[in-house]
């Protein structure tokens, strides 16, 4: 379990696959994080701009339904909210590698998710 400090952190999980999104969101909640969920880039942007939410980390799939990809969302977050950390995940590692400049460390996560790796990446982002 995480410390009280970690429990105050909010993670936005963005994935068009409701089952994948729900599983990873529940895992992160179990680890002590507050978790919000979005199914599209547009929903994620709404959550990020909502005055009642203070989001610290966005964990997004590279491929999202709708007009906005995870790459587009990451680019928007970096320009609009540079204090928010971004982790991208993709089913094809090569796709994720092409967007390395959009994230603090570049996207490192491959789907299907390894829950321990996600938690490790979030811990490293928080440590910065």
mmCIF file of N, CA and C in Angstrom:
data_model
loop_
_atom_site.group_PDB
_atom_site.id
_atom_site.type_symbol
_atom_site.label_atom_id
_atom_site.label_comp_id
_atom_site.label_asym_id
_atom_site.label_seq_id
_atom_site.Cartn_x
_atom_site.Cartn_y
_atom_site.Cartn_z
ATOM 1 N N UNK A 1 0.821 -1.193 0.000
ATOM 2 C CA UNK A 1 0.000 0.000 0.000
ATOM 3 C C UNK A 1 0.867 1.261 0.000
ATOM 4 N N UNK A 2 0.285 2.315 -0.516
ATOM 5 C CA UNK A 2 0.981 3.592 -0.610
ATOM 6 C C UNK A 2 0.844 4.374 0.701
ATOM 7 N N UNK A 3 1.666 5.397 0.832
ATOM 8 C CA UNK A 3 1.605 6.282 1.979
ATOM 9 C C UNK A 3 0.439 7.244 1.825
ATOM 10 N N UNK A 4 0.168 8.013 2.876
ATOM 11 C CA UNK A 4 -0.882 9.030 2.814
ATOM 12 C C UNK A 4 -0.615 10.032 1.694
ATOM 13 N N UNK A 5 0.651 10.390 1.501
ATOM 14 C CA UNK A 5 1.014 11.343 0.454
ATOM 15 C C UNK A 5 0.605 10.814 -0.914
ATOM 16 N N UNK A 6 0.860 9.539 -1.160
ATOM 17 C CA UNK A 6 0.492 8.947 -2.446
ATOM 18 C C UNK A 6 -1.016 8.904 -2.606
ATOM 19 N N UNK A 7 -1.722 8.671 -1.500
ATOM 20 C CA UNK A 7 -3.169 8.567 -1.570
ATOM 21 C C UNK A 7 -3.794 9.866 -2.065
ATOM 22 N N UNK A 8 -3.104 10.978 -1.861
ATOM 23 C CA UNK A 8 -3.637 12.266 -2.290
ATOM 24 C C UNK A 8 -3.471 12.471 -3.791
ATOM 25 N N UNK A 9 -2.665 11.638 -4.436
ATOM 26 C CA UNK A 9 -2.419 11.799 -5.869
ATOM 27 C C UNK A 9 -3.578 11.239 -6.679
ATOM 28 N N UNK A 10 -3.865 11.916 -7.792
ATOM 29 C CA UNK A 10 -4.959 11.504 -8.663
ATOM 30 C C UNK A 10 -4.411 11.109 -10.019
ATOM 31 N N UNK A 11 -4.842 9.959 -10.489
ATOM 32 C CA UNK A 11 -4.429 9.436 -11.785
ATOM 33 C C UNK A 11 -5.648 9.364 -12.685
ATOM 34 N N UNK A 12 -5.512 9.861 -13.905
ATOM 35 C CA UNK A 12 -6.557 9.759 -14.920
ATOM 36 C C UNK A 12 -6.179 8.625 -15.860
ATOM 37 N N UNK A 13 -6.988 7.577 -15.898
ATOM 38 C CA UNK A 13 -6.761 6.434 -16.778
ATOM 39 C C UNK A 13 -7.630 6.633 -18.017
ATOM 40 N N UNK A 14 -6.992 6.668 -19.190
ATOM 41 C CA UNK A 14 -7.705 6.915 -20.447
ATOM 42 C C UNK A 14 -7.515 5.703 -21.350
ATOM 43 N N UNK A 15 -8.617 5.016 -21.619
ATOM 44 C CA UNK A 15 -8.566 3.824 -22.466
ATOM 45 C C UNK A 15 -9.964 3.579 -23.008
ATOM 46 N N UNK A 16 -10.059 3.346 -24.299
ATOM 47 C CA UNK A 16 -11.349 3.086 -24.924
ATOM 48 C C UNK A 16 -11.929 1.728 -24.596
ATOM 49 N N UNK A 17 -11.110 0.808 -24.139
ATOM 50 C CA UNK A 17 -11.560 -0.527 -23.758
ATOM 51 C C UNK A 17 -11.978 -0.479 -22.289
ATOM 52 N N UNK A 18 -13.281 -0.534 -22.046
ATOM 53 C CA UNK A 18 -13.801 -0.363 -20.692
ATOM 54 C C UNK A 18 -13.291 -1.438 -19.739
ATOM 55 N N UNK A 19 -13.099 -2.646 -20.209
ATOM 56 C CA UNK A 19 -12.610 -3.711 -19.325
ATOM 57 C C UNK A 19 -11.172 -3.438 -18.912
ATOM 58 N N UNK A 20 -10.323 -3.114 -19.871
ATOM 59 C CA UNK A 20 -8.928 -2.794 -19.553
ATOM 60 C C UNK A 20 -8.853 -1.602 -18.611
ATOM 61 N N UNK A 21 -9.611 -0.562 -18.923
ATOM 62 C CA UNK A 21 -9.606 0.661 -18.110
ATOM 63 C C UNK A 21 -10.059 0.366 -16.686
ATOM 64 N N UNK A 22 -11.109 -0.415 -16.535
ATOM 65 C CA UNK A 22 -11.648 -0.724 -15.212
ATOM 66 C C UNK A 22 -10.663 -1.544 -14.388
ATOM 67 N N UNK A 23 -10.031 -2.521 -15.019
ATOM 68 C CA UNK A 23 -9.082 -3.373 -14.289
ATOM 69 C C UNK A 23 -7.900 -2.560 -13.776
ATOM 70 N N UNK A 24 -7.300 -1.747 -14.643
ATOM 71 C CA UNK A 24 -6.136 -0.978 -14.197
ATOM 72 C C UNK A 24 -6.548 0.100 -13.188
ATOM 73 N N UNK A 25 -7.725 0.694 -13.378
ATOM 74 C CA UNK A 25 -8.194 1.705 -12.424
ATOM 75 C C UNK A 25 -8.410 1.092 -11.041
ATOM 76 N N UNK A 26 -9.010 -0.077 -10.983
ATOM 77 C CA UNK A 26 -9.228 -0.737 -9.694
ATOM 78 C C UNK A 26 -7.910 -1.108 -9.030
ATOM 79 N N UNK A 27 -6.958 -1.562 -9.822
ATOM 80 C CA UNK A 27 -5.644 -1.893 -9.270
ATOM 81 C C UNK A 27 -5.001 -0.650 -8.656
ATOM 82 N N UNK A 28 -5.036 0.478 -9.362
ATOM 83 C CA UNK A 28 -4.432 1.706 -8.852
ATOM 84 C C UNK A 28 -5.169 2.209 -7.611
ATOM 85 N N UNK A 29 -6.483 2.051 -7.575
ATOM 86 C CA UNK A 29 -7.240 2.418 -6.363
ATOM 87 C C UNK A 29 -6.779 1.555 -5.186
ATOM 88 N N UNK A 30 -6.603 0.274 -5.441
ATOM 89 C CA UNK A 30 -6.130 -0.644 -4.400
ATOM 90 C C UNK A 30 -4.753 -0.215 -3.883
ATOM 91 N N UNK A 31 -3.958 0.401 -4.737
ATOM 92 C CA UNK A 31 -2.629 0.885 -4.353
ATOM 93 C C UNK A 31 -2.684 2.222 -3.618
ATOM 94 N N UNK A 32 -3.861 2.793 -3.462
ATOM 95 C CA UNK A 32 -4.006 4.009 -2.670
ATOM 96 C C UNK A 32 -4.177 5.295 -3.445
ATOM 97 N N UNK A 33 -4.264 5.221 -4.765
ATOM 98 C CA UNK A 33 -4.449 6.426 -5.573
ATOM 99 C C UNK A 33 -5.927 6.735 -5.753
ATOM 100 N N UNK A 34 -6.231 8.015 -5.940
ATOM 101 C CA UNK A 34 -7.553 8.395 -6.437
ATOM 102 C C UNK A 34 -7.482 8.241 -7.944
ATOM 103 N N UNK A 35 -8.502 7.660 -8.537
ATOM 104 C CA UNK A 35 -8.461 7.371 -9.965
ATOM 105 C C UNK A 35 -9.728 7.885 -10.631
ATOM 106 N N UNK A 36 -9.517 8.595 -11.741
ATOM 107 C CA UNK A 36 -10.603 9.006 -12.619
ATOM 108 C C UNK A 36 -10.444 8.212 -13.906
ATOM 109 N N UNK A 37 -11.541 8.030 -14.626
ATOM 110 C CA UNK A 37 -11.490 7.260 -15.860
ATOM 111 C C UNK A 37 -12.101 8.055 -17.009
ATOM 112 N N UNK A 38 -11.528 7.869 -18.194
ATOM 113 C CA UNK A 38 -12.058 8.466 -19.419
ATOM 114 C C UNK A 38 -11.905 7.452 -20.545
ATOM 115 N N UNK A 39 -12.871 7.444 -21.454
ATOM 116 C CA UNK A 39 -12.836 6.507 -22.569
ATOM 117 C C UNK A 39 -12.298 7.097 -23.855
ATOM 118 N N UNK A 40 -12.206 8.421 -23.926
ATOM 119 C CA UNK A 40 -11.729 9.104 -25.129
ATOM 120 C C UNK A 40 -10.811 10.261 -24.727
ATOM 121 N N UNK A 41 -10.082 10.771 -25.711
ATOM 122 C CA UNK A 41 -9.251 11.941 -25.465
ATOM 123 C C UNK A 41 -10.078 13.158 -25.080
ATOM 124 N N UNK A 42 -11.242 13.302 -25.713
ATOM 125 C CA UNK A 42 -12.115 14.440 -25.402
ATOM 126 C C UNK A 42 -12.600 14.373 -23.944
ATOM 127 N N UNK A 43 -12.970 13.173 -23.497
ATOM 128 C CA UNK A 43 -13.385 13.017 -22.099
ATOM 129 C C UNK A 43 -12.226 13.329 -21.157
ATOM 130 N N UNK A 44 -11.035 12.909 -21.538
ATOM 131 C CA UNK A 44 -9.853 13.177 -20.719
ATOM 132 C C UNK A 44 -9.600 14.680 -20.615
ATOM 133 N N UNK A 45 -9.718 15.397 -21.727
ATOM 134 C CA UNK A 45 -9.515 16.844 -21.705
ATOM 135 C C UNK A 45 -10.537 17.519 -20.798
ATOM 136 N N UNK A 46 -11.784 17.055 -20.842
ATOM 137 C CA UNK A 46 -12.811 17.613 -19.952
ATOM 138 C C UNK A 46 -12.443 17.397 -18.490
ATOM 139 N N UNK A 47 -11.992 16.190 -18.158
ATOM 140 C CA UNK A 47 -11.611 15.897 -16.775
ATOM 141 C C UNK A 47 -10.424 16.757 -16.351
ATOM 142 N N UNK A 48 -9.439 16.895 -17.239
ATOM 143 C CA UNK A 48 -8.253 17.683 -16.912
ATOM 144 C C UNK A 48 -8.580 19.160 -16.697
ATOM 145 N N UNK A 49 -9.583 19.661 -17.372
ATOM 146 C CA UNK A 49 -9.959 21.070 -17.249
ATOM 147 C C UNK A 49 -11.009 21.314 -16.176
ATOM 148 N N UNK A 50 -11.549 20.261 -15.605
ATOM 149 C CA UNK A 50 -12.596 20.402 -14.593
ATOM 150 C C UNK A 50 -11.998 21.021 -13.334
ATOM 151 N N UNK A 51 -12.618 22.086 -12.804
ATOM 152 C CA UNK A 51 -12.030 22.784 -11.659
ATOM 153 C C UNK A 51 -11.998 21.963 -10.367
ATOM 154 N N UNK A 52 -12.829 20.939 -10.247
ATOM 155 C CA UNK A 52 -12.853 20.138 -9.020
ATOM 156 C C UNK A 52 -11.818 19.022 -9.009
ATOM 157 N N UNK A 53 -11.205 18.745 -10.149
ATOM 158 C CA UNK A 53 -10.229 17.668 -10.229
ATOM 159 C C UNK A 53 -8.825 18.249 -10.267
ATOM 160 N N UNK A 54 -7.950 17.629 -9.541
ATOM 161 C CA UNK A 54 -6.533 17.986 -9.582
ATOM 162 C C UNK A 54 -5.775 16.720 -9.966
ATOM 163 N N UNK A 55 -5.511 16.574 -11.245
ATOM 164 C CA UNK A 55 -4.924 15.346 -11.769
ATOM 165 C C UNK A 55 -3.407 15.480 -11.813
ATOM 166 N N UNK A 56 -2.721 14.465 -11.289
ATOM 167 C CA UNK A 56 -1.268 14.471 -11.222
ATOM 168 C C UNK A 56 -0.626 13.680 -12.352
ATOM 169 N N UNK A 57 -1.265 12.565 -12.747
ATOM 170 C CA UNK A 57 -0.711 11.672 -13.758
ATOM 171 C C UNK A 57 -1.818 11.240 -14.706
ATOM 172 N N UNK A 58 -1.519 11.242 -16.006
ATOM 173 C CA UNK A 58 -2.421 10.694 -17.016
ATOM 174 C C UNK A 58 -1.775 9.417 -17.539
ATOM 175 N N UNK A 59 -2.512 8.318 -17.443
ATOM 176 C CA UNK A 59 -2.092 7.042 -18.022
ATOM 177 C C UNK A 59 -3.027 6.775 -19.185
ATOM 178 N N UNK A 60 -2.517 6.891 -20.416
ATOM 179 C CA UNK A 60 -3.363 6.807 -21.602
ATOM 180 C C UNK A 60 -2.893 5.741 -22.577
ATOM 181 N N UNK A 61 -3.860 5.068 -23.158
ATOM 182 C CA UNK A 61 -3.580 4.183 -24.280
ATOM 183 C C UNK A 61 -3.200 5.056 -25.467
ATOM 184 N N UNK A 62 -2.345 4.548 -26.329
ATOM 185 C CA UNK A 62 -1.946 5.273 -27.535
ATOM 186 C C UNK A 62 -3.120 5.373 -28.501
ATOM 187 N N UNK A 63 -3.849 4.271 -28.646
ATOM 188 C CA UNK A 63 -4.976 4.234 -29.577
ATOM 189 C C UNK A 63 -6.278 4.464 -28.817
ATOM 190 N N UNK A 64 -6.897 5.619 -29.063
ATOM 191 C CA UNK A 64 -8.158 5.968 -28.419
ATOM 192 C C UNK A 64 -9.254 6.104 -29.464
ATOM 193 N N UNK A 65 -10.481 5.815 -29.085
ATOM 194 C CA UNK A 65 -11.577 6.053 -30.029
ATOM 195 C C UNK A 65 -11.786 7.555 -30.232
ATOM 196 N N UNK A 66 -12.340 7.914 -31.368
ATOM 197 C CA UNK A 66 -12.604 9.323 -31.644
ATOM 198 C C UNK A 66 -11.489 9.968 -32.427
ATOM 199 N N UNK A 67 -11.497 11.293 -32.433
ATOM 200 C CA UNK A 67 -10.559 12.070 -33.239
ATOM 201 C C UNK A 67 -9.196 12.281 -32.594
ATOM 202 N N UNK A 68 -9.078 12.009 -31.315
ATOM 203 C CA UNK A 68 -7.839 12.298 -30.598
ATOM 204 C C UNK A 68 -7.160 10.997 -30.167
ATOM 205 N N UNK A 69 -5.905 10.822 -30.573
ATOM 206 C CA UNK A 69 -5.127 9.658 -30.138
ATOM 207 C C UNK A 69 -4.481 9.958 -28.784
ATOM 208 N N UNK A 70 -3.885 8.947 -28.203
ATOM 209 C CA UNK A 70 -3.120 9.162 -26.974
ATOM 210 C C UNK A 70 -1.945 10.091 -27.191
ATOM 211 N N UNK A 71 -1.352 10.032 -28.397
ATOM 212 C CA UNK A 71 -0.261 10.953 -28.739
ATOM 213 C C UNK A 71 -0.769 12.388 -28.728
ATOM 214 N N UNK A 72 -1.933 12.613 -29.350
ATOM 215 C CA UNK A 72 -2.518 13.957 -29.385
ATOM 216 C C UNK A 72 -2.817 14.455 -27.973
ATOM 217 N N UNK A 73 -3.395 13.589 -27.158
ATOM 218 C CA UNK A 73 -3.709 13.955 -25.775
ATOM 219 C C UNK A 73 -2.438 14.308 -25.015
ATOM 220 N N UNK A 74 -1.407 13.501 -25.164
ATOM 221 C CA UNK A 74 -0.141 13.751 -24.484
ATOM 222 C C UNK A 74 0.453 15.094 -24.902
ATOM 223 N N UNK A 75 0.409 15.377 -26.186
ATOM 224 C CA UNK A 75 0.919 16.653 -26.698
ATOM 225 C C UNK A 75 0.130 17.817 -26.092
ATOM 226 N N UNK A 76 -1.195 17.698 -26.034
ATOM 227 C CA UNK A 76 -2.046 18.745 -25.464
ATOM 228 C C UNK A 76 -1.724 18.941 -23.987
ATOM 229 N N UNK A 77 -1.569 17.851 -23.246
ATOM 230 C CA UNK A 77 -1.268 17.949 -21.817
ATOM 231 C C UNK A 77 0.077 18.650 -21.610
ATOM 232 N N UNK A 78 1.084 18.271 -22.385
ATOM 233 C CA UNK A 78 2.407 18.904 -22.238
ATOM 234 C C UNK A 78 2.359 20.405 -22.482
ATOM 235 N N UNK A 79 1.567 20.827 -23.458
ATOM 236 C CA UNK A 79 1.472 22.266 -23.764
ATOM 237 C C UNK A 79 0.597 23.003 -22.760
ATOM 238 N N UNK A 80 -0.528 22.412 -22.387
ATOM 239 C CA UNK A 80 -1.532 23.098 -21.574
ATOM 240 C C UNK A 80 -1.329 22.943 -20.077
ATOM 241 N N UNK A 81 -0.787 21.818 -19.658
ATOM 242 C CA UNK A 81 -0.664 21.508 -18.237
ATOM 243 C C UNK A 81 0.677 20.815 -17.978
ATOM 244 N N UNK A 82 1.771 21.523 -18.125
ATOM 245 C CA UNK A 82 3.089 20.874 -18.021
ATOM 246 C C UNK A 82 3.365 20.234 -16.663
ATOM 247 N N UNK A 83 2.617 20.599 -15.639
ATOM 248 C CA UNK A 83 2.810 20.006 -14.315
ATOM 249 C C UNK A 83 2.241 18.590 -14.231
ATOM 250 N N UNK A 84 1.403 18.203 -15.173
ATOM 251 C CA UNK A 84 0.791 16.878 -15.176
ATOM 252 C C UNK A 84 1.722 15.903 -15.901
ATOM 253 N N UNK A 85 2.030 14.794 -15.248
ATOM 254 C CA UNK A 85 2.889 13.765 -15.836
ATOM 255 C C UNK A 85 2.052 12.879 -16.753
ATOM 256 N N UNK A 86 2.679 12.341 -17.806
ATOM 257 C CA UNK A 86 1.969 11.498 -18.772
ATOM 258 C C UNK A 86 2.708 10.186 -18.968
ATOM 259 N N UNK A 87 1.949 9.101 -18.944
ATOM 260 C CA UNK A 87 2.450 7.779 -19.309
ATOM 261 C C UNK A 87 1.590 7.275 -20.454
ATOM 262 N N UNK A 88 2.238 6.876 -21.551
ATOM 263 C CA UNK A 88 1.518 6.302 -22.683
ATOM 264 C C UNK A 88 1.729 4.795 -22.712
ATOM 265 N N UNK A 89 0.699 4.093 -23.110
ATOM 266 C CA UNK A 89 0.782 2.642 -23.258
ATOM 267 C C UNK A 89 0.266 2.273 -24.631
ATOM 268 N N UNK A 90 0.880 1.268 -25.235
ATOM 269 C CA UNK A 90 0.440 0.848 -26.552
ATOM 270 C C UNK A 90 0.615 -0.639 -26.748
ATOM 271 N N UNK A 91 -0.229 -1.187 -27.589
ATOM 272 C CA UNK A 91 -0.169 -2.617 -27.863
ATOM 273 C C UNK A 91 1.072 -2.966 -28.673
ATOM 274 N N UNK A 92 1.556 -2.022 -29.443
ATOM 275 C CA UNK A 92 2.733 -2.263 -30.263
ATOM 276 C C UNK A 92 3.851 -1.352 -29.766
ATOM 277 N N UNK A 93 4.906 -1.956 -29.242
ATOM 278 C CA UNK A 93 5.991 -1.178 -28.652
ATOM 279 C C UNK A 93 6.580 -0.178 -29.635
ATOM 280 N N UNK A 94 6.682 -0.541 -30.900
ATOM 281 C CA UNK A 94 7.251 0.344 -31.916
ATOM 282 C C UNK A 94 6.442 1.635 -32.021
ATOM 283 N N UNK A 95 5.109 1.538 -31.931
ATOM 284 C CA UNK A 95 4.254 2.731 -31.996
ATOM 285 C C UNK A 95 4.567 3.650 -30.825
ATOM 286 N N UNK A 96 4.683 3.076 -29.652
ATOM 287 C CA UNK A 96 4.960 3.881 -28.471
ATOM 288 C C UNK A 96 6.325 4.552 -28.572
ATOM 289 N N UNK A 97 7.301 3.856 -29.128
ATOM 290 C CA UNK A 97 8.636 4.428 -29.242
ATOM 291 C C UNK A 97 8.657 5.687 -30.099
ATOM 292 N N UNK A 98 7.778 5.805 -31.074
ATOM 293 C CA UNK A 98 7.774 6.976 -31.947
ATOM 294 C C UNK A 98 7.319 8.235 -31.231
ATOM 295 N N UNK A 99 6.708 8.094 -30.070
ATOM 296 C CA UNK A 99 6.203 9.256 -29.342
ATOM 297 C C UNK A 99 7.042 9.573 -28.114
ATOM 298 N N UNK A 100 8.271 9.142 -28.071
ATOM 299 C CA UNK A 100 9.123 9.323 -26.901
ATOM 300 C C UNK A 100 9.249 10.744 -26.426
ATOM 301 N N UNK A 101 9.184 11.702 -27.328
ATOM 302 C CA UNK A 101 9.336 13.095 -26.924
ATOM 303 C C UNK A 101 8.085 13.660 -26.288
ATOM 304 N N UNK A 102 6.984 12.924 -26.282
ATOM 305 C CA UNK A 102 5.741 13.440 -25.710
ATOM 306 C C UNK A 102 5.625 13.197 -24.215
ATOM 307 N N UNK A 103 6.429 12.307 -23.676
ATOM 308 C CA UNK A 103 6.356 11.981 -22.256
ATOM 309 C C UNK A 103 7.659 12.326 -21.569
ATOM 310 N N UNK A 104 7.602 12.405 -20.253
ATOM 311 C CA UNK A 104 8.797 12.729 -19.485
ATOM 312 C C UNK A 104 9.903 11.717 -19.761
ATOM 313 N N UNK A 105 9.588 10.442 -19.763
ATOM 314 C CA UNK A 105 10.564 9.390 -20.014
ATOM 315 C C UNK A 105 10.314 8.702 -21.333
ATOM 316 N N UNK A 106 9.324 9.134 -22.061
ATOM 317 C CA UNK A 106 8.899 8.387 -23.234
ATOM 318 C C UNK A 106 7.977 7.273 -22.783
ATOM 319 N N UNK A 107 7.149 6.791 -23.666
ATOM 320 C CA UNK A 107 6.228 5.728 -23.274
ATOM 321 C C UNK A 107 6.982 4.412 -23.100
ATOM 322 N N UNK A 108 6.704 3.739 -22.003
ATOM 323 C CA UNK A 108 7.398 2.492 -21.699
ATOM 324 C C UNK A 108 6.455 1.323 -21.529
ATOM 325 N N UNK A 109 5.194 1.570 -21.515
ATOM 326 C CA UNK A 109 4.252 0.524 -21.159
ATOM 327 C C UNK A 109 3.662 -0.127 -22.391
ATOM 328 N N UNK A 110 3.613 -1.425 -22.361
ATOM 329 C CA UNK A 110 3.002 -2.178 -23.445
ATOM 330 C C UNK A 110 1.733 -2.839 -22.914
ATOM 331 N N UNK A 111 0.757 -2.973 -23.778
ATOM 332 C CA UNK A 111 -0.456 -3.679 -23.405
ATOM 333 C C UNK A 111 -0.359 -5.097 -23.932
ATOM 334 N N UNK A 112 -0.854 -6.080 -23.235
ATOM 335 C CA UNK A 112 -1.597 -5.912 -21.981
ATOM 336 C C UNK A 112 -0.680 -5.423 -20.859
ATOM 337 N N UNK A 113 -1.270 -4.668 -19.938
ATOM 338 C CA UNK A 113 -0.522 -4.050 -18.860
ATOM 339 C C UNK A 113 0.053 -5.078 -17.900
ATOM 340 N N UNK A 114 1.250 -4.799 -17.420
ATOM 341 C CA UNK A 114 1.801 -5.499 -16.270
ATOM 342 C C UNK A 114 1.612 -4.524 -15.111
ATOM 343 N N UNK A 115 0.725 -4.838 -14.200
ATOM 344 C CA UNK A 115 0.357 -3.927 -13.121
ATOM 345 C C UNK A 115 1.558 -3.434 -12.320
ATOM 346 N N UNK A 116 2.523 -4.316 -12.076
ATOM 347 C CA UNK A 116 3.699 -3.904 -11.299
ATOM 348 C C UNK A 116 4.496 -2.841 -12.034
ATOM 349 N N UNK A 117 4.591 -2.947 -13.365
ATOM 350 C CA UNK A 117 5.330 -1.948 -14.135
ATOM 351 C C UNK A 117 4.644 -0.598 -14.091
ATOM 352 N N UNK A 118 3.326 -0.585 -14.158
ATOM 353 C CA UNK A 118 2.600 0.685 -14.088
ATOM 354 C C UNK A 118 2.874 1.364 -12.763
ATOM 355 N N UNK A 119 2.765 0.622 -11.676
ATOM 356 C CA UNK A 119 3.018 1.190 -10.365
ATOM 357 C C UNK A 119 4.451 1.703 -10.261
ATOM 358 N N UNK A 120 5.411 0.963 -10.794
ATOM 359 C CA UNK A 120 6.809 1.385 -10.787
ATOM 360 C C UNK A 120 6.997 2.691 -11.557
ATOM 361 N N UNK A 121 6.372 2.819 -12.729
ATOM 362 C CA UNK A 121 6.490 4.051 -13.519
ATOM 363 C C UNK A 121 5.860 5.236 -12.793
ATOM 364 N N UNK A 122 4.727 5.024 -12.156
ATOM 365 C CA UNK A 122 4.076 6.112 -11.418
ATOM 366 C C UNK A 122 4.947 6.539 -10.247
ATOM 367 N N UNK A 123 5.542 5.595 -9.552
ATOM 368 C CA UNK A 123 6.433 5.936 -8.432
ATOM 369 C C UNK A 123 7.613 6.777 -8.917
ATOM 370 N N UNK A 124 8.185 6.384 -10.085
ATOM 371 C CA UNK A 124 9.317 7.157 -10.611
ATOM 372 C C UNK A 124 8.908 8.571 -11.014
ATOM 373 N N UNK A 125 7.725 8.713 -11.593
ATOM 374 C CA UNK A 125 7.243 10.057 -11.959
ATOM 375 C C UNK A 125 7.069 10.908 -10.708
ATOM 376 N N UNK A 126 6.512 10.316 -9.659
ATOM 377 C CA UNK A 126 6.285 11.052 -8.419
ATOM 378 C C UNK A 126 7.587 11.488 -7.767
ATOM 379 N N UNK A 127 8.629 10.683 -7.945
ATOM 380 C CA UNK A 127 9.918 10.981 -7.306
ATOM 381 C C UNK A 127 10.624 12.179 -7.918
ATOM 382 N N UNK A 128 10.221 12.562 -9.107
ATOM 383 C CA UNK A 128 10.888 13.689 -9.772
ATOM 384 C C UNK A 128 10.486 15.000 -9.204
#
